[in-house]
CSV table of C-alpha atoms in Angstrom, one decimal:
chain,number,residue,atom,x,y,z
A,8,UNK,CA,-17.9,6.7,-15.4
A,9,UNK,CA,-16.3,3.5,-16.9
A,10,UNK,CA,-17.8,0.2,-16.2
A,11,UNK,CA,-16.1,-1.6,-13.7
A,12,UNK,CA,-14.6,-4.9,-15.3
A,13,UNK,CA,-15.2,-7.1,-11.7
A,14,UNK,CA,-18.6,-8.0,-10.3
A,15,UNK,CA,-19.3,-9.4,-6.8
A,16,UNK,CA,-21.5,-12.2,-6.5
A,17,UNK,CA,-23.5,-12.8,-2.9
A,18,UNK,CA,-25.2,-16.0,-2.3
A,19,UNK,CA,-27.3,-15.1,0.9
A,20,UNK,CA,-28.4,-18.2,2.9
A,21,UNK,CA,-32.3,-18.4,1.9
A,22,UNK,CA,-30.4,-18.7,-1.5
A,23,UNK,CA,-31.0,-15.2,-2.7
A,24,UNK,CA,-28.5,-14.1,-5.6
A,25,UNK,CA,-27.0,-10.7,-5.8
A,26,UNK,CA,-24.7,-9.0,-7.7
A,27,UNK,CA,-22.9,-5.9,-7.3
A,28,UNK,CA,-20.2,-3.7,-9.5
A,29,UNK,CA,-16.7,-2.9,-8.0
A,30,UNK,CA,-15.6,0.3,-8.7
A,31,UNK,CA,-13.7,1.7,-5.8
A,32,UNK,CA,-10.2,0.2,-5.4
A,33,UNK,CA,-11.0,-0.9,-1.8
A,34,UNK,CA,-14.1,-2.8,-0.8
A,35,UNK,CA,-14.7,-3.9,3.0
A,36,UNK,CA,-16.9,-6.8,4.4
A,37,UNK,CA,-18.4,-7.1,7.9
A,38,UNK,CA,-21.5,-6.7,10.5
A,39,UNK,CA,-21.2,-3.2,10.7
A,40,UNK,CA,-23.2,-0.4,8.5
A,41,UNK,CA,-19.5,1.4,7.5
A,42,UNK,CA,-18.9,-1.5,6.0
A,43,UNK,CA,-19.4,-1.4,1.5
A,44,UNK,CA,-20.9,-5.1,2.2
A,45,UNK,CA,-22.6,-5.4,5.2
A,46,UNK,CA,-23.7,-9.0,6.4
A,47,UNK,CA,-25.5,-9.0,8.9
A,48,UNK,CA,-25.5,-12.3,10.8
A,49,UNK,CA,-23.6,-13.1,14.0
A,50,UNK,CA,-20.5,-15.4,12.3
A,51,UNK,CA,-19.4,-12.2,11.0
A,52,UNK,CA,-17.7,-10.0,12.4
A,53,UNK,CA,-17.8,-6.4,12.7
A,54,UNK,CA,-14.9,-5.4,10.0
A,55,UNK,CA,-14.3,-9.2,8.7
A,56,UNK,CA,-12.3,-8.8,5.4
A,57,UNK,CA,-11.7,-6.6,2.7
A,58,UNK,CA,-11.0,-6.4,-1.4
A,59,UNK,CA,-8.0,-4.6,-3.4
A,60,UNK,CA,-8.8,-4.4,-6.8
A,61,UNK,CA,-5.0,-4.1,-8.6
A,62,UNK,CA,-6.0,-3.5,-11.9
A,63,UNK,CA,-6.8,-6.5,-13.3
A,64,UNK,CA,-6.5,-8.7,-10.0
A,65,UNK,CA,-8.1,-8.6,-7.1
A,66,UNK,CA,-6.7,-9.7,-3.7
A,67,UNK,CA,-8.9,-10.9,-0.6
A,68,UNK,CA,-7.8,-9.9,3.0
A,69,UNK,CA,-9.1,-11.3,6.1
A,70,UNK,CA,-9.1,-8.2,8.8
A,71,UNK,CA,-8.3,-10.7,11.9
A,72,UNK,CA,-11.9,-12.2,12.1
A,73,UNK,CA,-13.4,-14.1,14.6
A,74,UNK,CA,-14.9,-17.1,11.9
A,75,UNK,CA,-12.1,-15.9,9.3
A,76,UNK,CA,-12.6,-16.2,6.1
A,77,UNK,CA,-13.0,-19.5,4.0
A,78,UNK,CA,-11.6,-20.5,0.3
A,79,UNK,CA,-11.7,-24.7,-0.4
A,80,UNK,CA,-12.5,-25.1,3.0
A,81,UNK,CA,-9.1,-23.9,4.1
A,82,UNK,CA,-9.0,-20.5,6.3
A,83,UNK,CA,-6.8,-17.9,5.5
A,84,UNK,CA,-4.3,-16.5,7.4
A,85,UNK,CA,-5.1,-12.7,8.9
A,86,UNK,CA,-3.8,-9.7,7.3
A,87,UNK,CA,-2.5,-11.8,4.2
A,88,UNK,CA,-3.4,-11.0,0.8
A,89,UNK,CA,-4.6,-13.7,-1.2
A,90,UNK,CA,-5.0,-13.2,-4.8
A,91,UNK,CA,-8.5,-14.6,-6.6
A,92,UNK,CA,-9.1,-16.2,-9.7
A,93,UNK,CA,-12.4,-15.2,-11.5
A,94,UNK,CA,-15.3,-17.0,-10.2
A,95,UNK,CA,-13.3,-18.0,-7.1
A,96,UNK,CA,-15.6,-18.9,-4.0
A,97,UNK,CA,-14.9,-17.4,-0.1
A,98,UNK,CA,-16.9,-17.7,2.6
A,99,UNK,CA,-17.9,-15.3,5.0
A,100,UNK,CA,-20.2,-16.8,8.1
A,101,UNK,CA,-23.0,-18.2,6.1
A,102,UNK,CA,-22.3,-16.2,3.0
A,103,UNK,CA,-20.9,-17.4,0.0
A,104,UNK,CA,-19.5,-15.1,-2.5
A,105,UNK,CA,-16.8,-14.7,-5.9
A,106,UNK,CA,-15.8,-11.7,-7.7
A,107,UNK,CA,-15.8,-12.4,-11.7
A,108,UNK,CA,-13.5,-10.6,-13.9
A,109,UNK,CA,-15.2,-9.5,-17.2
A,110,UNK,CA,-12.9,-11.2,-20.1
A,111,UNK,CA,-10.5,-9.0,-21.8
A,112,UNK,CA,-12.4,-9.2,-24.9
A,113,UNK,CA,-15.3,-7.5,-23.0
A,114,UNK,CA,-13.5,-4.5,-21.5
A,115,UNK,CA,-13.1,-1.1,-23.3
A,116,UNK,CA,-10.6,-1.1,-25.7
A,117,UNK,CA,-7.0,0.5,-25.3
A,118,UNK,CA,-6.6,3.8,-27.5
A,119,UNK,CA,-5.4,3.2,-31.2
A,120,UNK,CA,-4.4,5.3,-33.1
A,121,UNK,CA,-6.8,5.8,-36.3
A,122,UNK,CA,-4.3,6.7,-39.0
A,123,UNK,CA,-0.1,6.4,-38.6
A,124,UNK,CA,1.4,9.7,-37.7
A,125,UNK,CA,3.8,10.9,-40.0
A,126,UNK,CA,7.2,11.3,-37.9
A,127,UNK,CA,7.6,14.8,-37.4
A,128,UNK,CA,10.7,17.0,-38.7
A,129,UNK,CA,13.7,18.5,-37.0
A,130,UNK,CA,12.8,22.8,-37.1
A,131,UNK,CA,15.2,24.1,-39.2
A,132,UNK,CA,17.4,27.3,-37.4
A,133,UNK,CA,15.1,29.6,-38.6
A,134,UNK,CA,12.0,27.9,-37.2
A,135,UNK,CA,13.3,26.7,-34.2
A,136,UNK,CA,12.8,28.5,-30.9
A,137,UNK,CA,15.0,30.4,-29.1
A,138,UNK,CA,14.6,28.3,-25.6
A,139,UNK,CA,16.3,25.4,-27.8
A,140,UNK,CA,19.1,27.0,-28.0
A,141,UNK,CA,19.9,28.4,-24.7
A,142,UNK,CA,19.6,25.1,-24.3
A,143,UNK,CA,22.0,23.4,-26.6
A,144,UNK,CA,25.0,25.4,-25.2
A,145,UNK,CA,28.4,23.9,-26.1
A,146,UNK,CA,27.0,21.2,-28.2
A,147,UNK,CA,27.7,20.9,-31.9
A,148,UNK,CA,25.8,22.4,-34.5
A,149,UNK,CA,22.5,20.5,-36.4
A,150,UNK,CA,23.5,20.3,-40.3
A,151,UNK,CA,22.8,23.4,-42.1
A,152,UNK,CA,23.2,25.8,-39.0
A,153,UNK,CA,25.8,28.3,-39.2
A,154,UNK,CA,28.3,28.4,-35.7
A,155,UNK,CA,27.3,30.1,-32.6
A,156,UNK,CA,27.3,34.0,-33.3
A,157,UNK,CA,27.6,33.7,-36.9
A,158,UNK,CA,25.1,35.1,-40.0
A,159,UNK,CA,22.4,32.5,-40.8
A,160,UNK,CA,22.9,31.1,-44.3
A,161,UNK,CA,20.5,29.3,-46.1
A,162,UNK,CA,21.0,25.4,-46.7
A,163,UNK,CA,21.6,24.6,-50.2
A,164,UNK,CA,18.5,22.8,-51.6
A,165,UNK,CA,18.8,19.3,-53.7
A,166,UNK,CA,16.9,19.8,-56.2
A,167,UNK,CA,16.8,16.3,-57.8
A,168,UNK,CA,14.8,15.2,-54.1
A,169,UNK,CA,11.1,15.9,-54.1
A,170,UNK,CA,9.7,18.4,-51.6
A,171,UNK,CA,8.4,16.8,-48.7
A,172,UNK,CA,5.3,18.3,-47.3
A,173,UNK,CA,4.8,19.4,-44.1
A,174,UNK,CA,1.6,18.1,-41.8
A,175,UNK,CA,0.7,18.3,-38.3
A,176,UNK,CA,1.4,15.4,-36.1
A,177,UNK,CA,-1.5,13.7,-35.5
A,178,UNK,CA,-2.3,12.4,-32.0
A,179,UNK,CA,-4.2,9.2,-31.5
A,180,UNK,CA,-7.7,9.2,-31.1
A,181,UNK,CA,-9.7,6.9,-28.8
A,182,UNK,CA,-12.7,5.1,-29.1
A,183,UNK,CA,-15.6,6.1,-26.9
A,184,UNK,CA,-17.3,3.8,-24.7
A,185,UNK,CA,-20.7,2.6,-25.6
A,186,UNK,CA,-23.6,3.8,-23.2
A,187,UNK,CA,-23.8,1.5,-19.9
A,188,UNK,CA,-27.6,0.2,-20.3
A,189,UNK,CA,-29.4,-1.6,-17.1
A,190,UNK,CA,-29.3,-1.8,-13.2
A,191,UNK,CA,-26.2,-2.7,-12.0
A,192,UNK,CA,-27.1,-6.0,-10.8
A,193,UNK,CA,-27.1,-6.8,-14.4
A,194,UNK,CA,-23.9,-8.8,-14.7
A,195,UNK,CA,-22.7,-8.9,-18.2
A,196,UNK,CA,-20.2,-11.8,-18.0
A,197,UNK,CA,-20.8,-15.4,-18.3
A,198,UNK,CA,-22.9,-17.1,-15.8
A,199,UNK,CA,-20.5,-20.1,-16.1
A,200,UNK,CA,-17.5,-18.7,-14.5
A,201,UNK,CA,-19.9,-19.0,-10.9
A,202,UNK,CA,-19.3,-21.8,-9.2
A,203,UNK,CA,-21.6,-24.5,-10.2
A,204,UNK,CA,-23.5,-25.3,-7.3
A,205,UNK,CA,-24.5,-21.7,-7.2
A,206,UNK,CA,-26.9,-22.6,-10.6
A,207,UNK,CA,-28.2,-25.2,-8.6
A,208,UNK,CA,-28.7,-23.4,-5.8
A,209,UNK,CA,-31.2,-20.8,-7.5
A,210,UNK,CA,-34.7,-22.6,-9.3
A,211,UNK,CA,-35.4,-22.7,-13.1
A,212,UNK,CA,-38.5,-20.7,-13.8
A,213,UNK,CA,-41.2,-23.2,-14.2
A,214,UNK,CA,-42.1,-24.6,-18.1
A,215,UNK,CA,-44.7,-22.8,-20.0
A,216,UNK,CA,-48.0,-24.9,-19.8
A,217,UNK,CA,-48.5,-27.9,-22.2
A,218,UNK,CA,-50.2,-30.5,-23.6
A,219,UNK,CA,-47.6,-33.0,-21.9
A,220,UNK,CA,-49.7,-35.1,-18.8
A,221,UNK,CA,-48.9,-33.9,-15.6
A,222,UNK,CA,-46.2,-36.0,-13.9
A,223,UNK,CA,-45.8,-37.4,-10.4
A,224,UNK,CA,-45.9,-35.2,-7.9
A,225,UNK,CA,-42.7,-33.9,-6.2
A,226,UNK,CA,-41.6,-35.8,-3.2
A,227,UNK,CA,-41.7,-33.8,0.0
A,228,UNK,CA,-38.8,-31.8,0.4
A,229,UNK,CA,-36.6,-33.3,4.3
A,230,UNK,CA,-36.5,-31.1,6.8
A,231,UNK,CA,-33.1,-29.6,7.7
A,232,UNK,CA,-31.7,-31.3,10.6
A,233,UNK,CA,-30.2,-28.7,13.6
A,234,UNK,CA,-26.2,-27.9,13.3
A,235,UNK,CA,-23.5,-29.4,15.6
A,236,UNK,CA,-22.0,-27.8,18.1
A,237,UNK,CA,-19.2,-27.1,15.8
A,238,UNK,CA,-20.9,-26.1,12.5
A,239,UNK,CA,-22.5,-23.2,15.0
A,240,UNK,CA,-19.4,-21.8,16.3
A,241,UNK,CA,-17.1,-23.0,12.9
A,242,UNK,CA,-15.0,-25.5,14.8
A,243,UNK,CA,-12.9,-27.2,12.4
A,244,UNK,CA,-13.2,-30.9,13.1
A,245,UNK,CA,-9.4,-32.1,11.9
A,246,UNK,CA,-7.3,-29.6,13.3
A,247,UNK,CA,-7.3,-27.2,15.6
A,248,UNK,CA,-6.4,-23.6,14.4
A,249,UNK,CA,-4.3,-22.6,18.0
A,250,UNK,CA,-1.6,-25.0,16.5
A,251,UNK,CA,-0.5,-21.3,13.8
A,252,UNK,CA,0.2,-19.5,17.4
A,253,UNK,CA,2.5,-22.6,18.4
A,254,UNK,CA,6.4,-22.9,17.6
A,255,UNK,CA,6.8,-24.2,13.9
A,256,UNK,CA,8.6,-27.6,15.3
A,257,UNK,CA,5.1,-28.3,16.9
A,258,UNK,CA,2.8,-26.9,14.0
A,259,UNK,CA,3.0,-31.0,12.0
A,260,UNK,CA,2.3,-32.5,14.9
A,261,UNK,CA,-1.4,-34.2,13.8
A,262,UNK,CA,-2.0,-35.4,17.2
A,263,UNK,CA,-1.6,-32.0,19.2
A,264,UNK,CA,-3.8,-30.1,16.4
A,265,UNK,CA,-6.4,-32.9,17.5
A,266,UNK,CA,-5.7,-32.7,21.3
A,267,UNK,CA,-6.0,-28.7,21.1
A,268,UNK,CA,-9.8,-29.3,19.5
A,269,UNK,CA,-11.2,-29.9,23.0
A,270,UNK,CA,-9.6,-26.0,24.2
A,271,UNK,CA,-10.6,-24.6,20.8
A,272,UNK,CA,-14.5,-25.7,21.8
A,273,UNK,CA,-14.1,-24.3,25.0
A,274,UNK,CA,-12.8,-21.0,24.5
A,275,UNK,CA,-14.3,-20.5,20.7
A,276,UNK,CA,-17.5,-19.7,22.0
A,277,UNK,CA,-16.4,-17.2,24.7
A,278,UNK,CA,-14.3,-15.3,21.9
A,279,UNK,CA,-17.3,-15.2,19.3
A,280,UNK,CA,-19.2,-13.5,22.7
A,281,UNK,CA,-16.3,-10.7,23.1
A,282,UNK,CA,-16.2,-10.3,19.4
A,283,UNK,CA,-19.9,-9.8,19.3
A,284,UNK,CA,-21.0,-8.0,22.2
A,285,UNK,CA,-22.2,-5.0,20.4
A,286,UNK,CA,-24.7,-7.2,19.5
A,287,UNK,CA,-26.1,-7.7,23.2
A,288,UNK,CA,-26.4,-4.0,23.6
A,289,UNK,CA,-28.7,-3.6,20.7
A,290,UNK,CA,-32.6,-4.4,22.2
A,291,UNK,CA,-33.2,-5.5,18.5
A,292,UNK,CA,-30.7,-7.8,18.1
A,293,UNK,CA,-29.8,-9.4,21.9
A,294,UNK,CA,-30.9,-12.8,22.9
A,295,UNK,CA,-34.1,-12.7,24.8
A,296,UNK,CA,-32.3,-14.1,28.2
A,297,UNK,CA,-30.0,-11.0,27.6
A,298,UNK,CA,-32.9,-8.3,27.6
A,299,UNK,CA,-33.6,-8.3,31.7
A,300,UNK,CA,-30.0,-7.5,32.2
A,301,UNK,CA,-30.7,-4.5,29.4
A,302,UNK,CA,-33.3,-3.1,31.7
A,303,UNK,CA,-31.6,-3.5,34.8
A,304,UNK,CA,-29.1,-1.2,33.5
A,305,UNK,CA,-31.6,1.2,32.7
A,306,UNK,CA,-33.4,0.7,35.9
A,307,UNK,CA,-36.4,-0.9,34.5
A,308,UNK,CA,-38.8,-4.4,35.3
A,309,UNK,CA,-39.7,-6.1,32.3
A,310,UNK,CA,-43.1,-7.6,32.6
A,311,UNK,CA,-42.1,-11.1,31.5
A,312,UNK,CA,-45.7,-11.9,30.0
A,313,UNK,CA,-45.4,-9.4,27.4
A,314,UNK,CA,-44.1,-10.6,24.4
A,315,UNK,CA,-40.5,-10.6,23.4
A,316,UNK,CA,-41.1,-7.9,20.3
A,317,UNK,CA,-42.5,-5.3,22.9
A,318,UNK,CA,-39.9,-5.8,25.5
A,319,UNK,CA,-37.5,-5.3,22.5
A,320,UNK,CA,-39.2,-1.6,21.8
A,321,UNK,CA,-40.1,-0.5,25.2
A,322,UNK,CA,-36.0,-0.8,25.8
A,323,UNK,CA,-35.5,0.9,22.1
A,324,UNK,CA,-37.6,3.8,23.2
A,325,UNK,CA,-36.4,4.1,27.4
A,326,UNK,CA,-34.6,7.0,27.2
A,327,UNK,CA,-37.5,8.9,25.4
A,328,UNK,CA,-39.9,7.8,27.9
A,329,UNK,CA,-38.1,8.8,30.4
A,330,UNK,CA,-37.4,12.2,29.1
A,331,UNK,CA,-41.7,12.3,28.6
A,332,UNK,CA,-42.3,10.4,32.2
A,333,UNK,CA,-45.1,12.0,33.9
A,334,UNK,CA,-46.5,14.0,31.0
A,335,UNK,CA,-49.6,13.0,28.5
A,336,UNK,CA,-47.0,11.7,25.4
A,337,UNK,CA,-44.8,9.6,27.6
A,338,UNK,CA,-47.8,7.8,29.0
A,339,UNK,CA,-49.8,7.3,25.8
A,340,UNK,CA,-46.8,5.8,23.8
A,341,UNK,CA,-46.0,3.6,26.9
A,342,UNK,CA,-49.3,2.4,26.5
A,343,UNK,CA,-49.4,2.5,22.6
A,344,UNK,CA,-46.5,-0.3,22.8
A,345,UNK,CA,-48.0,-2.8,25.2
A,346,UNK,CA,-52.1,-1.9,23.1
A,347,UNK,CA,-51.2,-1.6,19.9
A,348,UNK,CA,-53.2,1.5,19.7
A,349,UNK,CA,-52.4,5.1,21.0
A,350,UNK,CA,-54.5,6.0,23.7
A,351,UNK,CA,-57.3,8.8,24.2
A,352,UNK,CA,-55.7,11.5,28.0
A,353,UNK,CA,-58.4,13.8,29.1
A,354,UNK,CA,-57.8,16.2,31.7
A,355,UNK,CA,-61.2,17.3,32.6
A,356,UNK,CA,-61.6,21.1,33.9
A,357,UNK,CA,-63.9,20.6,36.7
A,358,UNK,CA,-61.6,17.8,38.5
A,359,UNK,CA,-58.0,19.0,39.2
A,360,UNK,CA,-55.1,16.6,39.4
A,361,UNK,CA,-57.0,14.2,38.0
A,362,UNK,CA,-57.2,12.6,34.4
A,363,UNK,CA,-59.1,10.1,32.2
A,364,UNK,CA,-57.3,7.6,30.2
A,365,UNK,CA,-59.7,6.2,27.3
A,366,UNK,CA,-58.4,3.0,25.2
A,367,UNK,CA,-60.4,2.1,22.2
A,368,UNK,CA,-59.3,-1.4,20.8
A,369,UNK,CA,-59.3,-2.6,17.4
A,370,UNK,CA,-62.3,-5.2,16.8
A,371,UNK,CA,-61.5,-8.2,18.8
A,372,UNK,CA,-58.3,-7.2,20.4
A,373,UNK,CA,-58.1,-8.1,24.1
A,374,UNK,CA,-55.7,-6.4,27.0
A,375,UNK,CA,-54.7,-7.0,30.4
A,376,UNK,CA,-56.4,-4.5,32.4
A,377,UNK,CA,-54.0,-5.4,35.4
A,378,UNK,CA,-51.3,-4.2,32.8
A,379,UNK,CA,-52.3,-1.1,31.6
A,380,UNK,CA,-53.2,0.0,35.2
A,381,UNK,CA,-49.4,-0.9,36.1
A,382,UNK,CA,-48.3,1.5,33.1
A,383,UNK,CA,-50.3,4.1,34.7
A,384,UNK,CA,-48.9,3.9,38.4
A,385,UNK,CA,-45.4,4.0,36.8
A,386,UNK,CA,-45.7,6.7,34.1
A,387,UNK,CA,-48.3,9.3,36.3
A,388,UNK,CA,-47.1,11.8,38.6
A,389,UNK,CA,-47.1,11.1,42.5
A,390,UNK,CA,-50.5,13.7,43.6
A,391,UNK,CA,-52.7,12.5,40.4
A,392,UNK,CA,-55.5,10.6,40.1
A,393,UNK,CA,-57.0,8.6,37.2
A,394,UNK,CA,-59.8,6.5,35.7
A,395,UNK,CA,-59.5,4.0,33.3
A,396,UNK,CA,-62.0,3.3,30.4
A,397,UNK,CA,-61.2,0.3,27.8
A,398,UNK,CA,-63.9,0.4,24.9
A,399,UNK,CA,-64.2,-2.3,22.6
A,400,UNK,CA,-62.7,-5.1,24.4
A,401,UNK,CA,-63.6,-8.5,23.0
């Protein structure tokens, strides 16, 4: 497979750089997993934008985002194509990325031809096939060929011209491609062409170890200080973008695009909760006031003392358990999320209808036995009876 000539560059938020070779003519952006890219972070949204690569352009198109998508500050209009420039920076939610067009120079060459062909020569009427002339019907004779239906005589030959020899026509050749060597993260264009204050973002290795006196130490790095209402949503702060949906005699109006700021905060919010509601069915990824509605839905009553991660899994794993609800599994993984550790069901021959439920903690793990004794009630069935024996609790 050629190498692709365009590279796309990801600059994640911890400041992680990646690098990734286009070679399909489309490439699509967003939260989801059919996405080529996927982001994963709430600002984007599910399909967010896409890339055409046009030969040796490639044109960005926002896919009616919630956040859109941002070059210079400036957001682009949906469903428009905007053509990039090599090392060009759009941002996506927190994301900052630029496609890089390998110089011409770099790319594999066109084919050449390795020696000039030699023109080729008209077939004489002896040589030439018949198809050519069924086809030349009604036209006029080549020189030297005798009229339609008539003996073929033989052209008189000048003696005082040298023979010309025949050769094959020789088709140009092309030059292979050298072997692609490395991952492809390894970009092989110039770092320059990046924006700059990517370079910065990502820290020189440290010097080699020296001779030199060690100098002052470095100065504690600030804390980040929490975003603004509107860097949270991405509420411009200058204009308001409902003045594009207004008639073009109001669209220069600086003081309605100002005016319209105050709806924009209102109702920007409610949209990005429409556009990303997906996310608050998803037990991994809802916000923790959203998970008690989860289980209501499911007919459940989260126990608000267990920790957030285990409320995220017992919801993750409801419909199982209650496919396993009054058998041996169900009841040991119910109790293997809230313990940490997979329980030990005995059902004893000598004492129907009843079982013994033995928990052996890791070394100076603690449980609620109030807790586990609640699992119990909930995952048994109705006519059996149970002991419960914790060993190891610290």
């Amino acid at each position: 497979m050629a190498e692709s000539p365009h590279t796309l560059h990801i600059l994640y938020p911890d400041g992680t750089h990646h690098a990734i070779s286009i070679v399909q003519a489309t490439f699509t952006f967003g939260r989801g997993p059919e996405n080529d890219l996927q982001l994963p972070d709430a600002q984007v949204s599910r399909r967010h934008a896409r890339l055409l690569v046009e030969d040796e352009h490639v044109v960005l198109i926002d896919l009616k985002s919630a956040n859109g998508t941002m070059i210079a500050g400036d957001r682009l209009d949906a469903e428009v194509p905007h053509r990039l420039r090599s090392g060009q920076e759009f941002v996506i939610g927190p994301y900052r990325l630029a496609v890089v067009s390998a110089p011409k120079t770099d790319r594999p060459p066109r084919p050449t031809e390795s020696a000039p062909a030699t023109e080729p020569e008209l077939p004489t009427p002896a040589t030439r096939p018949r198809e050519m002339d069924e086809v030349r019907l009604g036209a006029e004779p080549l020189p030297g060929e005798p009229p339609a239906g008539g003996p073929a005589e033989e052209p008189e030959k000048d003696e005082s011209r040298p023979a010309r020899e025949s050769r094959p026509l020789r088709l140009p050749q092309t030059t292979p491609l050298p072997p692609q060597s490395g991952t492809p993260d390894e970009v092989r264009v110039g770092v320059e062409e990046l924006p700059r204050s990517w370079t910065e973002a990502v820290s020189p290795p440290p010097p080699p170890p020296g001779d030199e006196p060690p100098g002052p130490p470095p100065s504690p790095v600030p804390e980040a200080s929490p975003l603004r209402f509107d860097e949270v949503f991405g509420i411009p702060t200058d204009e308001s973008r409902y003045l594009q949906y207004l008639p073009p005699i109001y669209q220069n109006q600086p003081f309605l695009g100002r005016f319209l700021l105050a709806s924009e905060a209102v109702l920007t919010p409610i949209e990005q909760i429409v556009d990303n509601f997906d996310l608050y069915l998803d037990p991994a990824e809802a916000p923790p006031f959203f998970l008690n509605e989860l289980a209501a839905w499911l007919g459940l009553t989260l126990d608000e003392n267990w920790p957030v991660e285990k409320r995220r899994m017992i919801l993750a794993e409801a419909a199982v358990l209650y496919l396993r609800r009054g058998t041996p599994a169900g009841l040991a993984r119910h109790i293997e999320i809230y313990a940490d550790v997979a329980p030990e069901i005995l059902e004893p021959d000598d004492k129907p209808n009843h079982f013994e439920v033995i928990l052996r903690l890791k070394k100076g793990a603690r449980v609620d036995r109030g807790t586990i004794d609640r699992i119990i009630l909930a995952g048994k069935p109705a006519h059996a009876t149970y002991t419960l024996q914790i060993v190891g609790e610290g």
